[in-house]
Tab-separated table of C-alpha atoms and ligand atoms in Angstrom:
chain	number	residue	atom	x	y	z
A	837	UNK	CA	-26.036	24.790	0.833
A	838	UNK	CA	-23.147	26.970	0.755
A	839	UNK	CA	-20.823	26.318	-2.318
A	840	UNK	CA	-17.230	26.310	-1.196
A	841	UNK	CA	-14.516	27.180	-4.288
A	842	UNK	CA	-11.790	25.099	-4.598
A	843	UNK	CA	-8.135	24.464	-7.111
A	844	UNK	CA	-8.281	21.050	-6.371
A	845	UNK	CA	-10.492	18.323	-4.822
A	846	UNK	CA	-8.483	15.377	-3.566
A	847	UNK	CA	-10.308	12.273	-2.673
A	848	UNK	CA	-8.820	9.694	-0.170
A	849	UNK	CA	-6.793	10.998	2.960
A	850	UNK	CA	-4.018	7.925	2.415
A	851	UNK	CA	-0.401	8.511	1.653
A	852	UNK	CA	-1.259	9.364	-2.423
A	853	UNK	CA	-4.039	11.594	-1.268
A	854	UNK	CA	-2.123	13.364	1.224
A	855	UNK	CA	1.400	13.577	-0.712
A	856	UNK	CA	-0.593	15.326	-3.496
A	857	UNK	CA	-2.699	17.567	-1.474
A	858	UNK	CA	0.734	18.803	-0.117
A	859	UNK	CA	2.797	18.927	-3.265
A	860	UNK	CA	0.286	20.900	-5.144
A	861	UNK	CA	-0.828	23.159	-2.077
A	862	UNK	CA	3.076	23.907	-2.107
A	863	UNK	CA	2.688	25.115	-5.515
A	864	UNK	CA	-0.002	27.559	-4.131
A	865	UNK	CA	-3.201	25.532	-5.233
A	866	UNK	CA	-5.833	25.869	-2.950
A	867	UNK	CA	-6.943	22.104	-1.729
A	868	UNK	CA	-10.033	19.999	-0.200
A	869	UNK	CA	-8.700	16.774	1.193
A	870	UNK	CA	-11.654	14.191	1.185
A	871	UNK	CA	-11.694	11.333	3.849
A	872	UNK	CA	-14.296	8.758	4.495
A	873	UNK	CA	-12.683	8.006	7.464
A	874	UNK	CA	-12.605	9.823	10.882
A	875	UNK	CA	-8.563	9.891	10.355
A	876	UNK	CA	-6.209	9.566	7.750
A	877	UNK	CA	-4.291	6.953	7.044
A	878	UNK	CA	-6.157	3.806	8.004
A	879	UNK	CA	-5.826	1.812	5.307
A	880	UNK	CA	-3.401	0.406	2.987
A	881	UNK	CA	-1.018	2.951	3.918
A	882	UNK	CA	-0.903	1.866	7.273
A	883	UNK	CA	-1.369	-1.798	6.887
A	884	UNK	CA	1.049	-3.259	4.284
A	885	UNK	CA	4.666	-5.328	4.916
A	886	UNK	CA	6.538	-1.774	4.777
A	887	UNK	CA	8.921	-2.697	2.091
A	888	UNK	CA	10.850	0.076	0.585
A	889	UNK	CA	11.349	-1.413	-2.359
A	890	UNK	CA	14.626	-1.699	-4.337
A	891	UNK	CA	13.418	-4.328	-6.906
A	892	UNK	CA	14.217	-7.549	-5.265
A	893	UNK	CA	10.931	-8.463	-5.271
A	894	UNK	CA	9.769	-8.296	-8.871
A	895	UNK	CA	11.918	-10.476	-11.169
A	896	UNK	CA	9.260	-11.405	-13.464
A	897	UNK	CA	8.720	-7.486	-14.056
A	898	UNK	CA	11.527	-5.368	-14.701
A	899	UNK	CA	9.853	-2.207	-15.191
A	900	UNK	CA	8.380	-2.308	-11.749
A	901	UNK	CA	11.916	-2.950	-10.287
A	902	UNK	CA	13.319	-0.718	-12.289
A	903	UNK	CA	10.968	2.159	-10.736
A	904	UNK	CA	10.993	0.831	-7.292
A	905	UNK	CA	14.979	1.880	-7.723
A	906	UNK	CA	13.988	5.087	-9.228
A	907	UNK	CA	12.055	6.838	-6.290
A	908	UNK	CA	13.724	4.722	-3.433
A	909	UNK	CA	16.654	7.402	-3.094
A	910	UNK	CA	14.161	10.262	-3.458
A	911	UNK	CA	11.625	8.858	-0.992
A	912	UNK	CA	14.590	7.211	1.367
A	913	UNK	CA	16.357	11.140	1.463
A	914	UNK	CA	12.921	12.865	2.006
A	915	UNK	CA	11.892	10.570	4.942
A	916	UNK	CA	15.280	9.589	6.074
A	917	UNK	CA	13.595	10.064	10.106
A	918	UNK	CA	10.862	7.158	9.249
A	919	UNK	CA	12.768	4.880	6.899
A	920	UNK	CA	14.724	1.647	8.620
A	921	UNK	CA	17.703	1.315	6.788
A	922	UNK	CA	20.260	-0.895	9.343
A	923	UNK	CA	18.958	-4.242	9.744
A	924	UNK	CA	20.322	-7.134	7.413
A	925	UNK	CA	17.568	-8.340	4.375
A	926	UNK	CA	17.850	-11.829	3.167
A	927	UNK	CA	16.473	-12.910	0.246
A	928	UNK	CA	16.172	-16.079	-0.570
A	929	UNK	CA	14.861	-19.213	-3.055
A	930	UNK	CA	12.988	-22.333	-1.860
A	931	UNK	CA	14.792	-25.764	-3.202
A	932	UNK	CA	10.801	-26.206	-4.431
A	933	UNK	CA	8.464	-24.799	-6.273
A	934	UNK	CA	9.837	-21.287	-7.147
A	935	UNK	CA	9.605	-19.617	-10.373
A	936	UNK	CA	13.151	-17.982	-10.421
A	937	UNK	CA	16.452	-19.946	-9.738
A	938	UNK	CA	19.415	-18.717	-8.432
A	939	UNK	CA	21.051	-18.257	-11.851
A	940	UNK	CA	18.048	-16.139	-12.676
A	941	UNK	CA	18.111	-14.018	-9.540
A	942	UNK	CA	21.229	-12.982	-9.867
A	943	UNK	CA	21.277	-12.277	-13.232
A	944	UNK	CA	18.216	-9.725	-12.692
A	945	UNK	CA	19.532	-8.201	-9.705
A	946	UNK	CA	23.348	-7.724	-11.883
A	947	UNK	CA	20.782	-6.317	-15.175
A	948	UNK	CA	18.986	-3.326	-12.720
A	949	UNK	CA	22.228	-2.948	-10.399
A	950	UNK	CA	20.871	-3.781	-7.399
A	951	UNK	CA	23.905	-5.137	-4.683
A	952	UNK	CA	23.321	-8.748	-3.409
A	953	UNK	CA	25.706	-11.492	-1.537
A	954	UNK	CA	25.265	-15.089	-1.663
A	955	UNK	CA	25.392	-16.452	1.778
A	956	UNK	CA	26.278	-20.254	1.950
A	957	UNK	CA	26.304	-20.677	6.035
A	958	UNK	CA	24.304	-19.273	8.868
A	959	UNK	CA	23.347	-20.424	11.998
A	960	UNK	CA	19.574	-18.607	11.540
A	961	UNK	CA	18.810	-20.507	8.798
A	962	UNK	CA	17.993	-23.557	7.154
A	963	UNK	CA	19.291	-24.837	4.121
A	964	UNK	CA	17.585	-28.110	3.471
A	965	UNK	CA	14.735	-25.848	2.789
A	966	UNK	CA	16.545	-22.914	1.225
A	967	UNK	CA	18.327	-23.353	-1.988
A	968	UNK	CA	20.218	-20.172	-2.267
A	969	UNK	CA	20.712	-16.931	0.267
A	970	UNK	CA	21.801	-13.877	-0.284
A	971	UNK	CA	22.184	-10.504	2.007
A	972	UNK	CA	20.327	-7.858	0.039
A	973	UNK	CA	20.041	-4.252	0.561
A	974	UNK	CA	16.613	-3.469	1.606
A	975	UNK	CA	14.807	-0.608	4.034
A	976	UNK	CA	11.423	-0.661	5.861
A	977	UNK	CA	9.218	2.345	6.086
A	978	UNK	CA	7.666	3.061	9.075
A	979	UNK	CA	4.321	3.547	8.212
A	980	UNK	CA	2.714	4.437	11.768
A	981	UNK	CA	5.333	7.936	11.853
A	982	UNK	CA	4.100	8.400	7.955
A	983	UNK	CA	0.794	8.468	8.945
A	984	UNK	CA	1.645	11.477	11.973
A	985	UNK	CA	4.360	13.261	9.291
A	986	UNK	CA	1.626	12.989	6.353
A	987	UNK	CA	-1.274	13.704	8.874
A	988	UNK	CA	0.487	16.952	10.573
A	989	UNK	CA	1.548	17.960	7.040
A	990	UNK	CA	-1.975	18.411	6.022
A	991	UNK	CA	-3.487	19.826	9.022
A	992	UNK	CA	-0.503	22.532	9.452
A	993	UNK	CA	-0.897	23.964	5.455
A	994	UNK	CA	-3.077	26.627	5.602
A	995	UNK	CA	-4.126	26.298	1.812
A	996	UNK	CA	-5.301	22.587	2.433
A	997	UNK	CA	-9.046	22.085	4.338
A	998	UNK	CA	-9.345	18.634	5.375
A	999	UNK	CA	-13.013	17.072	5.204
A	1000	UNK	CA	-12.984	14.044	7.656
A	1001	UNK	CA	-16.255	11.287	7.570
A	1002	UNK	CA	-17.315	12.360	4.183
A	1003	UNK	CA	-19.685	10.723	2.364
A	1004	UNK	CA	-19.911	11.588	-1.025
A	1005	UNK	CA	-23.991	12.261	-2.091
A	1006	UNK	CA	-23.347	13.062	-6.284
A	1007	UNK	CA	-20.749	14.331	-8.383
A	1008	UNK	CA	-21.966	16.594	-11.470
A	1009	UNK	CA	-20.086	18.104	-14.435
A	1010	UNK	CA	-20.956	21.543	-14.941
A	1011	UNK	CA	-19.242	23.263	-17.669
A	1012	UNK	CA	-15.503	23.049	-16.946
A	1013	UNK	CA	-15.836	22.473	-13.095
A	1014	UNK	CA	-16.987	19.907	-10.867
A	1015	UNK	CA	-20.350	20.210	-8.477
A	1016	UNK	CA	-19.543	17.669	-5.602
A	1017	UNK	CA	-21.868	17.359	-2.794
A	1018	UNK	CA	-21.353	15.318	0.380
A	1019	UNK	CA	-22.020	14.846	3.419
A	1020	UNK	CA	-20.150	14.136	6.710
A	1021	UNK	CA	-21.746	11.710	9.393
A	1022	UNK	CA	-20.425	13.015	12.481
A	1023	UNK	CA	-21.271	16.544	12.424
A	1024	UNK	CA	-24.309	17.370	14.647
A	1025	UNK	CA	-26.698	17.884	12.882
A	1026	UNK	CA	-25.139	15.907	10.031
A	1027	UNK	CA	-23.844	18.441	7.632
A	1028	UNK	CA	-23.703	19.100	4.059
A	1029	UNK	CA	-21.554	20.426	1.838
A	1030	UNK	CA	-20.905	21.442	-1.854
A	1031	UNK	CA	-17.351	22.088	-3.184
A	1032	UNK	CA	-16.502	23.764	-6.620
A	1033	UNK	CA	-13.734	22.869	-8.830
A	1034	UNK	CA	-11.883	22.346	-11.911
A	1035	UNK	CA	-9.974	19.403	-11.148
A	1036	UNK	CA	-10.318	16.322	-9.140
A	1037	UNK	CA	-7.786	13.457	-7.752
A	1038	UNK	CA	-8.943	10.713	-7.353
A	1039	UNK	CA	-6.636	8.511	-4.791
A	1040	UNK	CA	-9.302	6.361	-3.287
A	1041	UNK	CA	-6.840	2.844	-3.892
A	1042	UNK	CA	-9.637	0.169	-2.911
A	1043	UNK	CA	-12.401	2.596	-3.806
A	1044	UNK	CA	-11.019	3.528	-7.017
A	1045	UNK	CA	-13.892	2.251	-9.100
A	1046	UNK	CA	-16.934	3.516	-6.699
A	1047	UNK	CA	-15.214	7.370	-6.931
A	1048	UNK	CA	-14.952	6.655	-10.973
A	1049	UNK	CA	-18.396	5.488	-11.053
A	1050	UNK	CA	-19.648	8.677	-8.971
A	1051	UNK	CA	-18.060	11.080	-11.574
A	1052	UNK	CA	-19.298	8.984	-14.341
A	1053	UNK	CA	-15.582	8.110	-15.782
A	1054	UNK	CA	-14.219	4.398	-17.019
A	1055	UNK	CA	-13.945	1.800	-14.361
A	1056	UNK	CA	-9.900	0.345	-13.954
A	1057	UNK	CA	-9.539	-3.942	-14.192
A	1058	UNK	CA	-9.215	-4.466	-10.454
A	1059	UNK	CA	-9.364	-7.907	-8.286
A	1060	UNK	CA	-9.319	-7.146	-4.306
A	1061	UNK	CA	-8.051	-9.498	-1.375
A	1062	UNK	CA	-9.184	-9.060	1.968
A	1063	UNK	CA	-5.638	-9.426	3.669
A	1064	UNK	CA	-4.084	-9.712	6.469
A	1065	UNK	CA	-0.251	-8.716	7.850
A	1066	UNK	CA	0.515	-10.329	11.145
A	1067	UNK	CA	2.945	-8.625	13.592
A	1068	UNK	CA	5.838	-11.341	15.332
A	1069	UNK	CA	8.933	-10.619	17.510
A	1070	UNK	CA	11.686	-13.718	17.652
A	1071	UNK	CA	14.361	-12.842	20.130
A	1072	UNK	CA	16.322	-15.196	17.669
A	1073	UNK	CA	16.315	-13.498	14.524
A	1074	UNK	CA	15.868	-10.045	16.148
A	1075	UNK	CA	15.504	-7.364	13.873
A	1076	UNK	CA	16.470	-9.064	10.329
A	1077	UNK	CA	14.332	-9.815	7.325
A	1078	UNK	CA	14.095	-12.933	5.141
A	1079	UNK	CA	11.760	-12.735	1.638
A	1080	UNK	CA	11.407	-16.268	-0.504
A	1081	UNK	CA	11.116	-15.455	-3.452
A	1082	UNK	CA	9.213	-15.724	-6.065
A	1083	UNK	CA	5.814	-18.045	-6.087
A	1084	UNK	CA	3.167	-19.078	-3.039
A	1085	UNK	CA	5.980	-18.290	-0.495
A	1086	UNK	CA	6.338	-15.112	2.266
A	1087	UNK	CA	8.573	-12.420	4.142
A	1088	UNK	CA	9.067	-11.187	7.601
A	1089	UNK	CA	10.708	-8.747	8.232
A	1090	UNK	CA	10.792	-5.399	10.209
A	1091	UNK	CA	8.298	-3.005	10.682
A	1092	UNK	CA	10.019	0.055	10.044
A	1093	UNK	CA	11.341	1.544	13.529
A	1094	UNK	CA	8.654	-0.322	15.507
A	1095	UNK	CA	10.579	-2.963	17.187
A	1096	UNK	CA	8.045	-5.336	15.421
A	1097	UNK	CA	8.318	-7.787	12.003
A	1098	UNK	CA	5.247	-7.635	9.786
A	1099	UNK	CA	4.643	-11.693	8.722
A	1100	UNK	CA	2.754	-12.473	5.679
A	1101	UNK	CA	2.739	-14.907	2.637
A	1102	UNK	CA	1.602	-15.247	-0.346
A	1103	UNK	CA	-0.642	-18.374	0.620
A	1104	UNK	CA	-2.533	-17.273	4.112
A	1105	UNK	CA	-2.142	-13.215	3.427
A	1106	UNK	CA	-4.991	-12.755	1.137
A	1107	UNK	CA	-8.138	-14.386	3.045
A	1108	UNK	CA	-11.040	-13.347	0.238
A	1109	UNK	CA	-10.770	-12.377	-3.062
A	1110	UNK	CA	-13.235	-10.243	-5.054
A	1111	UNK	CA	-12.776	-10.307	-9.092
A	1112	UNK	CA	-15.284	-7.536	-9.189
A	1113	UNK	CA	-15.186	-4.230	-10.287
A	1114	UNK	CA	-16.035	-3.605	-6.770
A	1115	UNK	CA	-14.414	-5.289	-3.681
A	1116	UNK	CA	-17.115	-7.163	-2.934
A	1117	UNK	CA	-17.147	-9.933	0.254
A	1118	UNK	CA	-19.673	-11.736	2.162
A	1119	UNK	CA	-18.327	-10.005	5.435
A	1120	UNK	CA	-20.501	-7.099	4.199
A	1121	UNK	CA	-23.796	-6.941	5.438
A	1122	UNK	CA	-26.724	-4.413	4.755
A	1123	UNK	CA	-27.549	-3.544	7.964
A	1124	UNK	CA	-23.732	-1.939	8.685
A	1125	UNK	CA	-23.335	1.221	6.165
A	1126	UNK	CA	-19.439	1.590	7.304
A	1127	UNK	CA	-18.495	-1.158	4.599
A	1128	UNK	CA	-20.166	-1.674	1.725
A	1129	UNK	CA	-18.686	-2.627	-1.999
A	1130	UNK	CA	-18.604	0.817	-2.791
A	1131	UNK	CA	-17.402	2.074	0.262
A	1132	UNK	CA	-15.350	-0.221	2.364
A	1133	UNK	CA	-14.521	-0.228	5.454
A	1134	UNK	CA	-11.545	-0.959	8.229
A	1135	UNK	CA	-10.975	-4.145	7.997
A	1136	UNK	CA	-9.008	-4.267	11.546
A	1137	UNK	CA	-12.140	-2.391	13.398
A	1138	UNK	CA	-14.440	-4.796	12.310
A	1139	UNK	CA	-16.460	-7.231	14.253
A	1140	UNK	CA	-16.431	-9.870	11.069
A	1141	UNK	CA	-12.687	-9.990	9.934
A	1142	UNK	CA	-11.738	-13.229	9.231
A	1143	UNK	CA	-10.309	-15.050	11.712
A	1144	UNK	CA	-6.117	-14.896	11.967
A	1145	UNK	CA	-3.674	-16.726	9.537
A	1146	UNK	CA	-0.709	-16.141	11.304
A	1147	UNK	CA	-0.175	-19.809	12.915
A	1148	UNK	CA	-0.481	-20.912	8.810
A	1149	UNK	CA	2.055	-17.967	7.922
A	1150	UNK	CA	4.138	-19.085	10.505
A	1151	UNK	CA	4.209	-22.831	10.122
A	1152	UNK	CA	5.117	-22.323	6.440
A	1153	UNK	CA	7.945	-19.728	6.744
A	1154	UNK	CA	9.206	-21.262	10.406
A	1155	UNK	CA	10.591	-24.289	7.194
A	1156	UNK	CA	13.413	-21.718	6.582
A	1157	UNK	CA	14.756	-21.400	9.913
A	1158	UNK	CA	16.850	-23.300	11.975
A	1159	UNK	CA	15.113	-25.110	15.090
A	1160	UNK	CA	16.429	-22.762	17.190
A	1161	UNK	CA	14.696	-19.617	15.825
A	1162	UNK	CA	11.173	-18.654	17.852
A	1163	UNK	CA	8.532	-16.597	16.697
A	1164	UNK	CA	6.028	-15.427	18.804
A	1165	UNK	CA	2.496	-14.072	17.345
A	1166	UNK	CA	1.309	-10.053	18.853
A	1167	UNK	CA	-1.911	-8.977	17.033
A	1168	UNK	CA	-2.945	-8.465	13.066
A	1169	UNK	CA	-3.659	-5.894	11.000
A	1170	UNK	CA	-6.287	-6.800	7.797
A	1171	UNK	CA	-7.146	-4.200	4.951
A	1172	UNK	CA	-8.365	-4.464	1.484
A	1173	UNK	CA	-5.620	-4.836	-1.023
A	1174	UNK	CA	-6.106	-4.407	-4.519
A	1175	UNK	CA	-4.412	-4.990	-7.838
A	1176	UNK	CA	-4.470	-4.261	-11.754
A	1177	UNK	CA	-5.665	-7.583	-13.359
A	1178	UNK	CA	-3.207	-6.629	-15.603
A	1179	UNK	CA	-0.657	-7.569	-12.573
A	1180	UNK	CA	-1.361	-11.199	-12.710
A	1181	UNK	CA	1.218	-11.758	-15.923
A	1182	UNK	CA	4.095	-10.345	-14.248
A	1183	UNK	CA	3.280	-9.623	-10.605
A	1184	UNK	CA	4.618	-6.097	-11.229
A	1185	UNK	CA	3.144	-3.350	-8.814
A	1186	UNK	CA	2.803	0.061	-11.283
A	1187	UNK	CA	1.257	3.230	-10.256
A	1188	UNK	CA	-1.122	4.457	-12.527
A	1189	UNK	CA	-1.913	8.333	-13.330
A	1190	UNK	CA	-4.923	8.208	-16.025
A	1191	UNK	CA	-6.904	11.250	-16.926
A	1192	UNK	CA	-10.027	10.186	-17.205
A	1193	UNK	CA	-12.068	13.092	-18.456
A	1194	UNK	CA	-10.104	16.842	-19.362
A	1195	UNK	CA	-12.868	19.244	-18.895
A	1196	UNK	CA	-13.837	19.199	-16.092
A	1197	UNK	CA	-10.447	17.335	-15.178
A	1198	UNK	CA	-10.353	14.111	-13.952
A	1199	UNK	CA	-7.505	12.146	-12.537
A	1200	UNK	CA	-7.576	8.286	-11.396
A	1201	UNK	CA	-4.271	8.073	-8.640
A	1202	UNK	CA	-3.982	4.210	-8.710
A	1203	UNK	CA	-0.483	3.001	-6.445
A	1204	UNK	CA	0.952	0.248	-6.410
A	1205	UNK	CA	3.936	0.686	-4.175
A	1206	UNK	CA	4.214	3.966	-1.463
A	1207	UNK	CA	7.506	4.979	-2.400
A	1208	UNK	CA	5.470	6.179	-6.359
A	1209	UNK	CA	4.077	8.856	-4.462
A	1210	UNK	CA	6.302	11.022	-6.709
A	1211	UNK	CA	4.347	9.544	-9.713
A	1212	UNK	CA	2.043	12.732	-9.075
A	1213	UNK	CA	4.497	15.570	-9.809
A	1214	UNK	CA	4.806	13.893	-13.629
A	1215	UNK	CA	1.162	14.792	-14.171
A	1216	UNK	CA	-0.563	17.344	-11.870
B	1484	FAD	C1	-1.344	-6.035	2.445
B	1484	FAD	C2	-0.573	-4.984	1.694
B	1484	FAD	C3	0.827	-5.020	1.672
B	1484	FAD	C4	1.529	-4.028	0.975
B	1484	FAD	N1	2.892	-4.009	1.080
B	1484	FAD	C5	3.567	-2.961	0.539
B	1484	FAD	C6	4.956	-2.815	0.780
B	1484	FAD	O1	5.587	-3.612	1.489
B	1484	FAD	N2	5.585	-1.754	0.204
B	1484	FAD	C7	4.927	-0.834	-0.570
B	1484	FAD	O2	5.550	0.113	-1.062
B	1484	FAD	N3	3.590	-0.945	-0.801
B	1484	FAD	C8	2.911	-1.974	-0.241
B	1484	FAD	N4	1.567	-2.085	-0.438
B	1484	FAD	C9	0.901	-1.109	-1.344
B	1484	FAD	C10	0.709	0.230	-0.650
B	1484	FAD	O3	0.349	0.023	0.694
B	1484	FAD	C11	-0.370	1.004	-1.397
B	1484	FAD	O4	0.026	1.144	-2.746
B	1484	FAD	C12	-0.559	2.398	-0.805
B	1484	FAD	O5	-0.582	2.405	0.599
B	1484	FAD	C13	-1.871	2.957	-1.301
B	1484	FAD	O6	-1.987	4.253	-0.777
B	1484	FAD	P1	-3.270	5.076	-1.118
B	1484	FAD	O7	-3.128	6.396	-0.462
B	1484	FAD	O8	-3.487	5.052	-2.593
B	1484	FAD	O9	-4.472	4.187	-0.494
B	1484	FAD	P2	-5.034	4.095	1.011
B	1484	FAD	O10	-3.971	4.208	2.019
B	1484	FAD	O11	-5.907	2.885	1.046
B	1484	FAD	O12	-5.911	5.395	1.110
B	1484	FAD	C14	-7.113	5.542	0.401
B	1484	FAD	C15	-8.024	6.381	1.262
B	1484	FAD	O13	-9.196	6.705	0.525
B	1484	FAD	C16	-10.285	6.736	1.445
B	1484	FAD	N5	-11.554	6.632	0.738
B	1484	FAD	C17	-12.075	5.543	0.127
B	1484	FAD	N6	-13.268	5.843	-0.424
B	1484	FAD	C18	-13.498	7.154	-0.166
B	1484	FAD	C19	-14.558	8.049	-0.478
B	1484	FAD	N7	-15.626	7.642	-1.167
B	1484	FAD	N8	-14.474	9.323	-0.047
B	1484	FAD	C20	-13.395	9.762	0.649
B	1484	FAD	N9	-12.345	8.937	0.979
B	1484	FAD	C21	-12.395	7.662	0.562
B	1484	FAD	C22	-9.998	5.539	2.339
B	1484	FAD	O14	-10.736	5.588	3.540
B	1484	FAD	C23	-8.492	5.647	2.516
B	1484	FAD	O15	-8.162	6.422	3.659
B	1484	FAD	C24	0.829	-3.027	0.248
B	1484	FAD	C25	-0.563	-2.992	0.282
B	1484	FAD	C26	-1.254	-3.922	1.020
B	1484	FAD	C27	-2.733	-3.797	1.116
């Protein structure tokens, strides 16, 4: 097997994967991108509600909301061409059930500066439901001309070598660098490789743990949910968002530049959940090696996702429109998401940057929101 030398070994061909192989390849490392996949971007980066997050949605963790501001200029300036910043975002509170009042809300949106307007009358909406509306300002990502941008961006620099199908075989510490051998499944005759090097990223997001557990470092407190986002058009609301906030509620709103609104809720969103280590679910079966608890799968591509939870999504958030608004179901997208168990306190969304072992180097890339990709540049 031929040994190929490289600065860095990045594993997971998502948005964090891809954003660091650039940054550091800009810096003149030399880079092996890692992919299970047969393309990038598949996965959480591609199927999530496309939020660009300004804080709105964390008021039981300030230091999330607080960074959500932090990068949203950076990331907003530095994909200005993919980022959806004209349509009108409501937030709002249900009159039951919530755990933040109005009082509350606005207090937390005056404490990290973030602009908000109540709105007392509209035609769109209903207000037997709703106990208090305001117009926020909040931009989608469009996470379909990420995945091109991100996807170009790797196959165009010269210093970055993109592995596609891999499946990692063993992972051995060898003095100060890293012995990784895997294989990729579509080459004919299946090939193998070995790649050399000091450091390794590891930016895996629902394999996390597996990766770890390959290179022999601590595991991270994880629970997974097999979710779902369903995509709607309503010729009534158009191309507007509305969040209820904060408790078993949901938000629809648009899709970055697609045309669509990504529907989900807090209730019908998460089909399965896994409290493992591991996302583990009884849609996994032995005879189908694409998905397994250490290596799953695409949830959209596969013959045993759950079936659709979008007439559930849509009965409960249909409650905070007026008669008159119509949505109609297109087609769903379901991937793993997963979460710090930490998380559960405060619902807050952090990216964590660990090193997990210094010689050779390890890093664990865990995200929690796309626009932390800059989270990186404070470590690597
Ligand atoms: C349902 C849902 C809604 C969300 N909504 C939002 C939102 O509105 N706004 C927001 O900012 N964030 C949102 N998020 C969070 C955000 O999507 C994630 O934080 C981010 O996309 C994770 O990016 P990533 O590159 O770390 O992971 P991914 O995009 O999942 O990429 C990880 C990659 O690693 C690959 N991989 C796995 N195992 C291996 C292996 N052994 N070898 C090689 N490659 C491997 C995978 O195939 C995958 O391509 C949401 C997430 C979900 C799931």
């Amino acid at each position: 097997m031929d040994q190929q030398q490289f600065d860095f070994v990045v594993i997971g061909g998502g948005i964090f994967g891809c954003y660091a192989a650039s940054y550091l390849a800009k810096k003149g490392a030399k880079i092996a991108l890692l992919e299970k996949e047969s393309r990038l971007f598949r996965k959480a980066s591609l199927v999530n509600q496309a939020r660009l997050h300004s804080g709105y949605h964390y008021p039981r963790s300030l230091a999330t909301a607080a960074l959500s501001d932090e990068h949203k200029e950076r990331f907003t300036s530095e994909h200005r061409q993919f980022v959806h910043s004209s349509f009108e975002k409501y937030y709002a509170i249900d009159r039951f059930g919530s755990f933040t009042d109005p009082l509350q809300f606005e207090r937390f949106c005056a404490r990290i500066h973030i602009p908000f307007q109540r709105v007392d009358a509209h035609p769109l909406f209903n207000f037997n439901r709703l106990e208090a509306l305001y117009l926020t300002e909040e931009h989608s990502f469009d996470p379909v001309l990420l995945s091109r941008y991100y996807s170009e961006m790797v196959d165009n620099e010269p210093l970055i070598t993109v592995f596609l199908d891999v499946q990692l075989n063993r992972a051995l510490p060898d003095g100060d660098k890293w012995h990784i051998e895997f294989s990729q499944s579509t080459s004919l005759p299946s090939s193998h490789l070995h790649l050399v090097t000091p450091t390794v990223i590891n930016a895996t997001y629902a394999a996390t743990n597996a990766v770890n557990a390959m290179f022999g470092v601590d595991r991270l407190a994880l629970t997974h949910e097999l979710s779902e986002i369903a995509f709607v058009v309503s010729r009534e609301f158009g191309d507007r968002g509305l969040t209820v906030m904060d408790g078993p509620f949901g938000s629809i709103m648009p899709y970055g530049l697609s045309g669509l609104l990504s529907l989900s809720s807090v209730a019908y969103t998460h089909h399965k959940i896994s409290y493992e280590d591991l996302p583990q679910f009884d849609c996994q079966i032995a005879e189908d090696p694409s998905c397994r608890p250490n290596a799953p799968g695409i949830c959209t591509d596969c013959s045993r996702r759950p079936v659709s939870n979008a007439a559930k999504m849509l009965a409960q958030m249909r409650q905070y429109f007026s008669e008159s608004v119509q949505f109609e179901h297109l087609f769903s997208y379901y991937t793993i998401k997963s979460k710090l168990k930490s998380s559960y306190i405060d619902d807050g969304r952090p990216t964590e940057i660990s090193m997990l072992r210094q010689s050779p180097r390890f890093y664990c890339l865990f995200s929690g929101k796309i626009n932390s990709i800059y989270e990186v540049e404070k470590i690597v």
